[in-house]
Amino acid sequence: MKKSDVVKMIFDHDLNKERRREKGSAFAPTNIALCKYWGKRNVELNLPVTSSLSIALPDKGALTTVSVCNDVSDNIVLNGNKLNQDTPFVIRTCQFLDLFRANTKWFLDIDIKMNIPVAAGLASSACGFASLILALNDLFNWNLSKRELSILSRLGSGSASRSLWMGFVEWHAGVQADGMDCYAEPLRWEWPGLNVGILAVSHQAKSVSSREAMQRTIDTSALYGSWSKKVAHDMPLLKQALQNKNFSLLGGTSESNALTMHAAMLSSWPPVCYFLPETLAFMQKIWKLRQEGLDIYFTQDAGPNLKLLFLEKNAGDVKEQFHDIEIIRVFP
Ligand code: DP6
């Protein structure tokens, strides 16, 4: 099964030019996984081995505007800069667009405004693909459901399937070969007072992509076999924490989940290590502060930056300890 087969299953009609609007536009927030997606059961369709759970960062993400142009290629402007056709970002975006123009040829002017660094482990591809699919849905008046849009954004990047909603989101791994049961959905819980702090260590693009790193982990890490068990253990705990507003359970489970993912990566060959010395120094500081009574936890994705989890009532203390931290209230 190919990506294009999934697109055909969702569109039972040709993409109709006549219903096209002048412009399509949409914002999608970036999301931080508290229970991570690490490893695919189907690489072509980005079907994950396990389900995952995330929180959206409402002010951080991508605003994408699309319109059909008269050119013979897509033009992509990212934060005001026109990108060269041979950059990986453009190639990946154009390949994704090709899925939707098998019969009709059109090319787009795409303007993306992103307020997070690209490819530095801050889920830029998640909000990028999610905002692009929402903008296309707007431009072509597809009127697709959120479930269908989640499936389509997953074809661009797995974690993009979760970036269509604010708040807590669960992405179901599903079992079907065509992935039609593999989509994300918002969870009902809200948590006013929950904060995420971005502790930037480096804004450099990562040397090993998360795509490559997760495949290497599956192929070579002796610890990968434990990953599904870890997720099966953590998912119910996270939901219990959300239900009961049990912050230490939420923070502890999220931190331990991220560290298990990184342990599996470290034991891959060649090893994948996203820690920089500063990352480790911050971790040690967080563990020390926690011992001293500050309720603060971290999570880390495929990059050296940490995302801190803490409650609004501790925001002042956290800011005092980490001067450069960017604090985001997840339910403003
Ligand atoms: C560590 O969604 O970027 O952020 O599906 O290959 O595009 P592809 O991978 P991607 O991987 C994200 C990995 C992660 C964990 C997570 O967001 O769940």
GROMACS .gro file of C-alpha atoms and ligand atoms in nm:
model
  350
    1MET     CA    1   0.000   0.000   0.000
    2LYS     CA    2   0.130   0.341  -0.101
    3LYS     CA    3   0.055   0.689   0.032
    4SER     CA    4  -0.130   0.761  -0.293
    5ASP     CA    5  -0.363   0.464  -0.226
    6VAL     CA    6  -0.458   0.618   0.109
    7VAL     CA    7  -0.528   0.951  -0.061
    8LYS     CA    8  -0.751   0.770  -0.314
    9MET     CA    9  -0.943   0.604  -0.031
   10ILE     CA   10  -1.013   0.942   0.129
   11PHE     CA   11  -1.101   1.129  -0.190
   12ASP     CA   12  -1.373   0.945  -0.372
   13HIS     CA   13  -1.376   1.223  -0.634
   14ASP     CA   14  -1.112   1.413  -0.830
   15LEU     CA   15  -0.989   1.728  -0.669
   16ASN     CA   16  -1.227   1.974  -0.824
   17LYS     CA   17  -1.069   2.294  -0.949
   18GLU     CA   18  -1.400   2.478  -0.969
   19ARG     CA   19  -1.454   2.473  -0.596
   20ARG     CA   20  -1.118   2.634  -0.539
   21ARG     CA   21  -1.095   2.955  -0.338
   22GLU     CA   22  -0.843   3.235  -0.390
   23LYS     CA   23  -0.642   3.142  -0.085
   24GLY     CA   24  -0.634   2.883   0.187
   25SER     CA   25  -0.487   2.953   0.526
   26ALA     CA   26  -0.448   2.776   0.860
   27PHE     CA   27  -0.250   2.773   1.182
   28ALA     CA   28  -0.143   2.449   1.349
   29PRO     CA   29   0.025   2.436   1.689
   30THR     CA   30   0.336   2.237   1.753
   31ASN     CA   31   0.295   1.949   1.994
   32ILE     CA   32   0.514   1.794   2.259
   33ALA     CA   33   0.472   1.421   2.317
   34LEU     CA   34   0.440   1.315   2.682
   35CYS     CA   35   0.431   0.954   2.566
   36LYS     CA   36   0.651   0.939   2.258
   37TYR     CA   37   0.607   0.797   1.911
   38TRP     CA   38   0.926   0.607   1.840
   39GLY     CA   39   0.929   0.348   1.562
   40LYS     CA   40   0.705   0.260   1.268
   41ARG     CA   41   0.515  -0.055   1.185
   42ASN     CA   42   0.488   0.077   0.828
   43VAL     CA   43   0.752   0.320   0.706
   44GLU     CA   44   0.572   0.427   0.386
   45LEU     CA   45   0.253   0.527   0.570
   46ASN     CA   46   0.416   0.646   0.894
   47LEU     CA   47   0.214   0.394   1.095
   48PRO     CA   48   0.357   0.383   1.447
   49VAL     CA   49   0.438   0.076   1.655
   50THR     CA   50   0.265   0.233   1.956
   51SER     CA   51   0.006   0.496   2.037
   52SER     CA   52   0.127   0.829   2.176
   53LEU     CA   53  -0.006   1.126   2.372
   54SER     CA   54   0.084   1.493   2.334
   55ILE     CA   55   0.012   1.844   2.448
   56ALA     CA   56  -0.018   2.133   2.200
   57LEU     CA   57   0.168   2.459   2.252
   58PRO     CA   58  -0.100   2.715   2.157
   59ASP     CA   59   0.129   3.006   2.064
   60LYS     CA   60   0.395   2.803   1.888
   61GLY     CA   61   0.346   2.660   1.546
   62ALA     CA   62   0.303   2.728   1.177
   63LEU     CA   63   0.070   2.959   0.990
   64THR     CA   64   0.052   2.846   0.629
   65THR     CA   65  -0.113   3.031   0.341
   66VAL     CA   66  -0.148   2.870  -0.001
   67SER     CA   67  -0.269   2.990  -0.340
   68VAL     CA   68  -0.243   2.839  -0.687
   69CYS     CA   69   0.028   3.005  -0.898
   70ASN     CA   70   0.098   3.011  -1.272
   71ASP     CA   71   0.445   2.861  -1.230
   72VAL     CA   72   0.559   2.510  -1.315
   73SER     CA   73   0.686   2.444  -0.963
   74ASP     CA   74   0.586   2.528  -0.607
   75ASN     CA   75   0.734   2.837  -0.445
   76ILE     CA   76   0.791   2.811  -0.074
   77VAL     CA   77   0.863   3.114   0.142
   78LEU     CA   78   0.955   3.033   0.501
   79ASN     CA   79   0.956   3.326   0.742
   80GLY     CA   80   1.001   3.570   0.454
   81ASN     CA   81   1.283   3.382   0.278
   82LYS     CA   82   1.225   3.206  -0.052
   83LEU     CA   83   1.367   2.854  -0.022
   84ASN     CA   84   1.576   2.688  -0.292
   85GLN     CA   85   1.411   2.400  -0.472
   86ASP     CA   86   1.683   2.157  -0.364
   87THR     CA   87   1.649   2.204   0.015
   88PRO     CA   88   1.523   1.889   0.194
   89PHE     CA   89   1.230   2.088   0.336
   90VAL     CA   90   1.110   2.189  -0.015
   91ILE     CA   91   1.164   1.842  -0.161
   92ARG     CA   92   0.965   1.680   0.121
   93THR     CA   93   0.685   1.936   0.094
   94CYS     CA   94   0.658   1.903  -0.287
   95GLN     CA   95   0.652   1.522  -0.266
   96PHE     CA   96   0.369   1.553  -0.017
   97LEU     CA   97   0.178   1.788  -0.251
   98ASP     CA   98   0.228   1.545  -0.541
   99LEU     CA   99  -0.006   1.306  -0.357
  100PHE     CA  100  -0.291   1.548  -0.420
  101ARG     CA  101  -0.225   1.638  -0.782
  102ALA     CA  102  -0.204   1.302  -0.952
  103ASN     CA  103  -0.467   1.393  -1.212
  104THR     CA  104  -0.478   1.772  -1.202
  105LYS     CA  105  -0.158   1.971  -1.230
  106TRP     CA  106  -0.138   2.279  -1.017
  107PHE     CA  107   0.145   2.445  -0.831
  108LEU     CA  108   0.131   2.659  -0.524
  109ASP     CA  109   0.270   2.970  -0.369
  110ILE     CA  110   0.319   2.861  -0.010
  111ASP     CA  111   0.391   3.109   0.264
  112ILE     CA  112   0.486   2.958   0.598
  113LYS     CA  113   0.536   3.158   0.913
  114MET     CA  114   0.689   2.942   1.183
  115ASN     CA  115   0.786   3.069   1.525
  116ILE     CA  116   0.996   2.768   1.620
  117PRO     CA  117   1.334   2.665   1.480
  118VAL     CA  118   1.317   2.413   1.194
  119ALA     CA  119   1.445   2.057   1.257
  120ALA     CA  120   1.582   2.122   1.606
  121GLY     CA  121   1.361   1.878   1.792
  122LEU     CA  122   1.078   2.127   1.842
  123ALA     CA  123   0.833   1.947   1.615
  124SER     CA  124   0.855   2.187   1.320
  125SER     CA  125   0.754   1.914   1.075
  126ALA     CA  126   0.449   1.831   1.289
  127CYS     CA  127   0.301   2.182   1.279
  128GLY     CA  128   0.431   2.236   0.923
  129PHE     CA  129   0.248   1.941   0.767
  130ALA     CA  130  -0.061   1.988   0.984
  131SER     CA  131  -0.098   2.353   0.885
  132LEU     CA  132  -0.033   2.268   0.519
  133ILE     CA  133  -0.305   2.003   0.505
  134LEU     CA  134  -0.549   2.237   0.683
  135ALA     CA  135  -0.462   2.516   0.439
  136LEU     CA  136  -0.516   2.282   0.139
  137ASN     CA  137  -0.851   2.174   0.284
  138ASP     CA  138  -0.941   2.542   0.303
  139LEU     CA  139  -0.812   2.630  -0.047
  140PHE     CA  140  -0.981   2.341  -0.227
  141ASN     CA  141  -1.293   2.330  -0.011
  142TRP     CA  142  -1.238   1.961   0.055
  143ASN     CA  143  -1.455   1.968   0.368
  144LEU     CA  144  -1.270   1.671   0.512
  145SER     CA  145  -1.325   1.558   0.871
  146LYS     CA  146  -1.057   1.612   1.133
  147ARG     CA  147  -1.001   1.235   1.136
  148GLU     CA  148  -0.932   1.232   0.761
  149LEU     CA  149  -0.708   1.537   0.792
  150SER     CA  150  -0.517   1.366   1.072
  151ILE     CA  151  -0.459   1.061   0.850
  152LEU     CA  152  -0.342   1.282   0.563
  153SER     CA  153  -0.104   1.488   0.777
  154ARG     CA  154   0.042   1.163   0.912
  155LEU     CA  155   0.149   1.082   0.555
  156GLY     CA  156   0.372   1.391   0.574
  157SER     CA  157   0.509   1.328   0.923
  158GLY     CA  158   0.382   1.094   1.193
  159SER     CA  159   0.367   1.350   1.472
  160ALA     CA  160   0.176   1.591   1.242
  161SER     CA  161  -0.133   1.372   1.291
  162ARG     CA  162  -0.148   1.514   1.649
  163SER     CA  163  -0.103   1.881   1.555
  164LEU     CA  164  -0.462   1.950   1.447
  165TRP     CA  165  -0.592   2.028   1.796
  166MET     CA  166  -0.512   2.234   2.102
  167GLY     CA  167  -0.478   2.064   2.438
  168PHE     CA  168  -0.408   1.696   2.501
  169VAL     CA  169  -0.422   1.464   2.201
  170GLU     CA  170  -0.394   1.088   2.163
  171TRP     CA  171  -0.272   0.930   1.841
  172HIS     CA  172  -0.404   0.574   1.803
  173ALA     CA  173  -0.154   0.329   1.658
  174GLY     CA  174  -0.432   0.120   1.500
  175VAL     CA  175  -0.386  -0.228   1.362
  176GLN     CA  176  -0.506  -0.204   1.001
  177ALA     CA  177  -0.257  -0.233   0.718
  178ASP     CA  178  -0.407   0.068   0.538
  179GLY     CA  179  -0.385   0.283   0.853
  180MET     CA  180  -0.745   0.399   0.835
  181ASP     CA  181  -0.770   0.333   1.211
  182CYS     CA  182  -0.447   0.523   1.277
  183TYR     CA  183  -0.540   0.884   1.354
  184ALA     CA  184  -0.530   1.129   1.642
  185GLU     CA  185  -0.814   1.261   1.856
  186PRO     CA  186  -0.837   1.529   2.121
  187LEU     CA  187  -0.868   1.413   2.482
  188ARG     CA  188  -1.137   1.568   2.697
  189TRP     CA  189  -0.922   1.683   2.986
  190GLU     CA  190  -0.802   2.041   3.032
  191TRP     CA  191  -0.546   2.156   3.283
  192PRO     CA  192  -0.542   2.531   3.342
  193GLY     CA  193  -0.223   2.608   3.531
  194LEU     CA  194  -0.010   2.359   3.340
  195ASN     CA  195   0.300   2.522   3.194
  196VAL     CA  196   0.562   2.409   2.947
  197GLY     CA  197   0.901   2.579   2.948
  198ILE     CA  198   1.129   2.558   2.648
  199LEU     CA  199   1.488   2.534   2.753
  200ALA     CA  200   1.679   2.593   2.433
  201VAL     CA  201   2.025   2.444   2.425
  202SER     CA  202   2.085   2.471   2.052
  203HIS     CA  203   1.883   2.587   1.752
  204GLN     CA  204   2.108   2.401   1.509
  205ALA     CA  205   1.935   2.149   1.284
  206LYS     CA  206   2.001   1.797   1.412
  207SER     CA  207   2.263   1.580   1.246
  208VAL     CA  208   2.050   1.264   1.248
  209SER     CA  209   1.683   1.308   1.156
  210SER     CA  210   1.423   1.158   1.387
  211ARG     CA  211   1.309   0.948   1.090
  212GLU     CA  212   1.651   0.790   1.050
  213ALA     CA  213   1.710   0.763   1.425
  214MET     CA  214   1.388   0.576   1.492
  215GLN     CA  215   1.458   0.328   1.214
  216ARG     CA  216   1.808   0.271   1.343
  217THR     CA  217   1.671   0.209   1.692
  218ILE     CA  218   1.430  -0.056   1.562
  219ASP     CA  219   1.697  -0.220   1.350
  220THR     CA  220   1.983  -0.228   1.600
  221SER     CA  221   1.884  -0.158   1.962
  222ALA     CA  222   1.848  -0.456   2.193
  223LEU     CA  223   1.628  -0.233   2.411
  224TYR     CA  224   1.368  -0.159   2.144
  225GLY     CA  225   1.173  -0.472   2.238
  226SER     CA  226   1.091  -0.305   2.571
  227TRP     CA  227   0.951   0.010   2.412
  228SER     CA  228   0.597  -0.122   2.348
  229LYS     CA  229   0.582  -0.244   2.709
  230LYS     CA  230   0.692   0.094   2.834
  231VAL     CA  231   0.421   0.269   2.632
  232ALA     CA  232   0.156   0.019   2.745
  233HIS     CA  233   0.258   0.102   3.103
  234ASP     CA  234   0.276   0.480   3.059
  235MET     CA  235  -0.038   0.558   2.856
  236PRO     CA  236  -0.289   0.462   3.127
  237LEU     CA  237  -0.078   0.640   3.390
  238LEU     CA  238  -0.078   0.962   3.188
  239LYS     CA  239  -0.455   0.944   3.142
  240GLN     CA  240  -0.499   0.877   3.512
  241ALA     CA  241  -0.278   1.180   3.586
  242LEU     CA  242  -0.487   1.399   3.353
  243GLN     CA  243  -0.812   1.272   3.500
  244ASN     CA  244  -0.703   1.333   3.862
  245LYS     CA  245  -0.479   1.636   3.796
  246ASN     CA  246  -0.195   1.443   3.957
  247PHE     CA  247   0.100   1.656   3.848
  248SER     CA  248   0.386   1.444   3.982
  249LEU     CA  249   0.238   1.140   3.807
  250LEU     CA  250   0.211   1.336   3.481
  251GLY     CA  251   0.562   1.480   3.506
  252GLY     CA  252   0.730   1.164   3.630
  253THR     CA  253   0.569   0.943   3.366
  254SER     CA  254   0.655   1.188   3.086
  255GLU     CA  255   1.017   1.224   3.196
  256SER     CA  256   1.067   0.851   3.236
  257ASN     CA  257   0.906   0.787   2.896
  258ALA     CA  258   1.145   1.030   2.724
  259LEU     CA  259   1.449   0.887   2.901
  260THR     CA  260   1.352   0.533   2.798
  261MET     CA  261   1.327   0.648   2.435
  262HIS     CA  262   1.672   0.807   2.459
  263ALA     CA  263   1.817   0.497   2.628
  264ALA     CA  264   1.699   0.290   2.331
  265MET     CA  265   1.856   0.540   2.091
  266LEU     CA  266   2.185   0.541   2.282
  267SER     CA  267   2.199   0.163   2.258
  268SER     CA  268   2.152   0.172   1.879
  269TRP     CA  269   2.446   0.123   1.648
  270PRO     CA  270   2.593   0.358   1.541
  271PRO     CA  271   2.465   0.525   1.858
  272VAL     CA  272   2.221   0.814   1.838
  273CYS     CA  273   2.284   1.073   2.107
  274TYR     CA  274   2.084   1.397   2.113
  275PHE     CA  275   2.236   1.508   2.445
  276LEU     CA  276   2.479   1.797   2.447
  277PRO     CA  277   2.678   1.869   2.763
  278GLU     CA  278   2.432   2.151   2.842
  279THR     CA  279   2.138   1.911   2.807
  280LEU     CA  280   2.286   1.686   3.074
  281ALA     CA  281   2.376   1.978   3.297
  282PHE     CA  282   2.013   2.096   3.281
  283MET     CA  283   1.886   1.746   3.361
  284GLN     CA  284   2.108   1.727   3.666
  285LYS     CA  285   1.993   2.069   3.777
  286ILE     CA  286   1.629   1.962   3.739
  287TRP     CA  287   1.686   1.643   3.942
  288LYS     CA  288   1.857   1.845   4.215
  289LEU     CA  289   1.581   2.107   4.225
  290ARG     CA  290   1.323   1.831   4.246
  291GLN     CA  291   1.504   1.676   4.540
  292GLU     CA  292   1.493   2.016   4.705
  293GLY     CA  293   1.115   2.026   4.660
  294LEU     CA  294   1.051   2.209   4.330
  295ASP     CA  295   0.790   2.016   4.132
  296ILE     CA  296   0.951   2.023   3.789
  297TYR     CA  297   1.003   1.757   3.521
  298PHE     CA  298   1.137   1.749   3.168
  299THR     CA  299   1.085   1.577   2.839
  300GLN     CA  300   1.317   1.566   2.540
  301ASP     CA  301   1.263   1.487   2.173
  302ALA     CA  302   1.499   1.428   1.883
  303GLY     CA  303   1.722   1.724   1.966
  304PRO     CA  304   1.921   1.865   2.257
  305ASN     CA  305   1.653   2.104   2.387
  306LEU     CA  306   1.449   2.024   2.696
  307LYS     CA  307   1.083   2.100   2.755
  308LEU     CA  308   1.003   2.152   3.121
  309LEU     CA  309   0.671   2.066   3.280
  310PHE     CA  310   0.557   2.258   3.587
  311LEU     CA  311   0.256   2.432   3.735
  312GLU     CA  312   0.178   2.803   3.711
  313LYS     CA  313   0.225   2.845   4.087
  314ASN     CA  314   0.593   2.747   4.042
  315ALA     CA  315   0.655   2.960   3.731
  316GLY     CA  316   0.835   3.231   3.930
  317ASP     CA  317   1.077   2.983   4.091
  318VAL     CA  318   1.140   2.813   3.757
  319LYS     CA  319   1.215   3.146   3.588
  320GLU     CA  320   1.459   3.231   3.866
  321GLN     CA  321   1.648   2.906   3.810
  322PHE     CA  322   1.642   2.911   3.428
  323HIS     CA  323   1.674   3.273   3.309
  324ASP     CA  324   1.647   3.202   2.936
  325ILE     CA  325   1.347   2.975   2.959
  326GLU     CA  326   1.044   3.049   2.743
  327ILE     CA  327   0.730   2.976   2.941
  328ILE     CA  328   0.408   2.875   2.767
  329ARG     CA  329   0.073   2.838   2.939
  330VAL     CA  330  -0.083   2.543   2.764
  331PHE     CA  331  -0.442   2.640   2.848
  332PRO     CA  332  -0.429   3.021   2.826
  333DP6     C1  333   1.086   1.226   1.914
  333DP6     O1  334   0.700   1.269   1.350
  333DP6     O2  335   0.925   1.376   1.312
  333DP6     O3  336   0.935   1.391   1.836
  333DP6     O4  337   0.702   1.032   1.114
  333DP6     O5  338   0.938   1.013   1.043
  333DP6     O6  339   0.822   1.233   1.027
  333DP6     P1  340   0.835   1.102   1.101
  333DP6     O7  341   0.885   1.136   1.249
  333DP6     P2  342   0.847   1.254   1.345
  333DP6     O8  343   0.900   1.193   1.483
  333DP6     C2  344   0.876   1.255   1.606
  333DP6     C3  345   0.952   1.186   1.711
  333DP6     C4  346   0.952   1.251   1.847
  333DP6     C5  347   0.845   1.191   1.937
  333DP6     C6  348   0.703   1.238   1.918
  333DP6     O9  349   0.679   1.351   1.872
  333DP6    O10  350   0.614   1.159   1.952
   0.00000   0.00000   0.00000
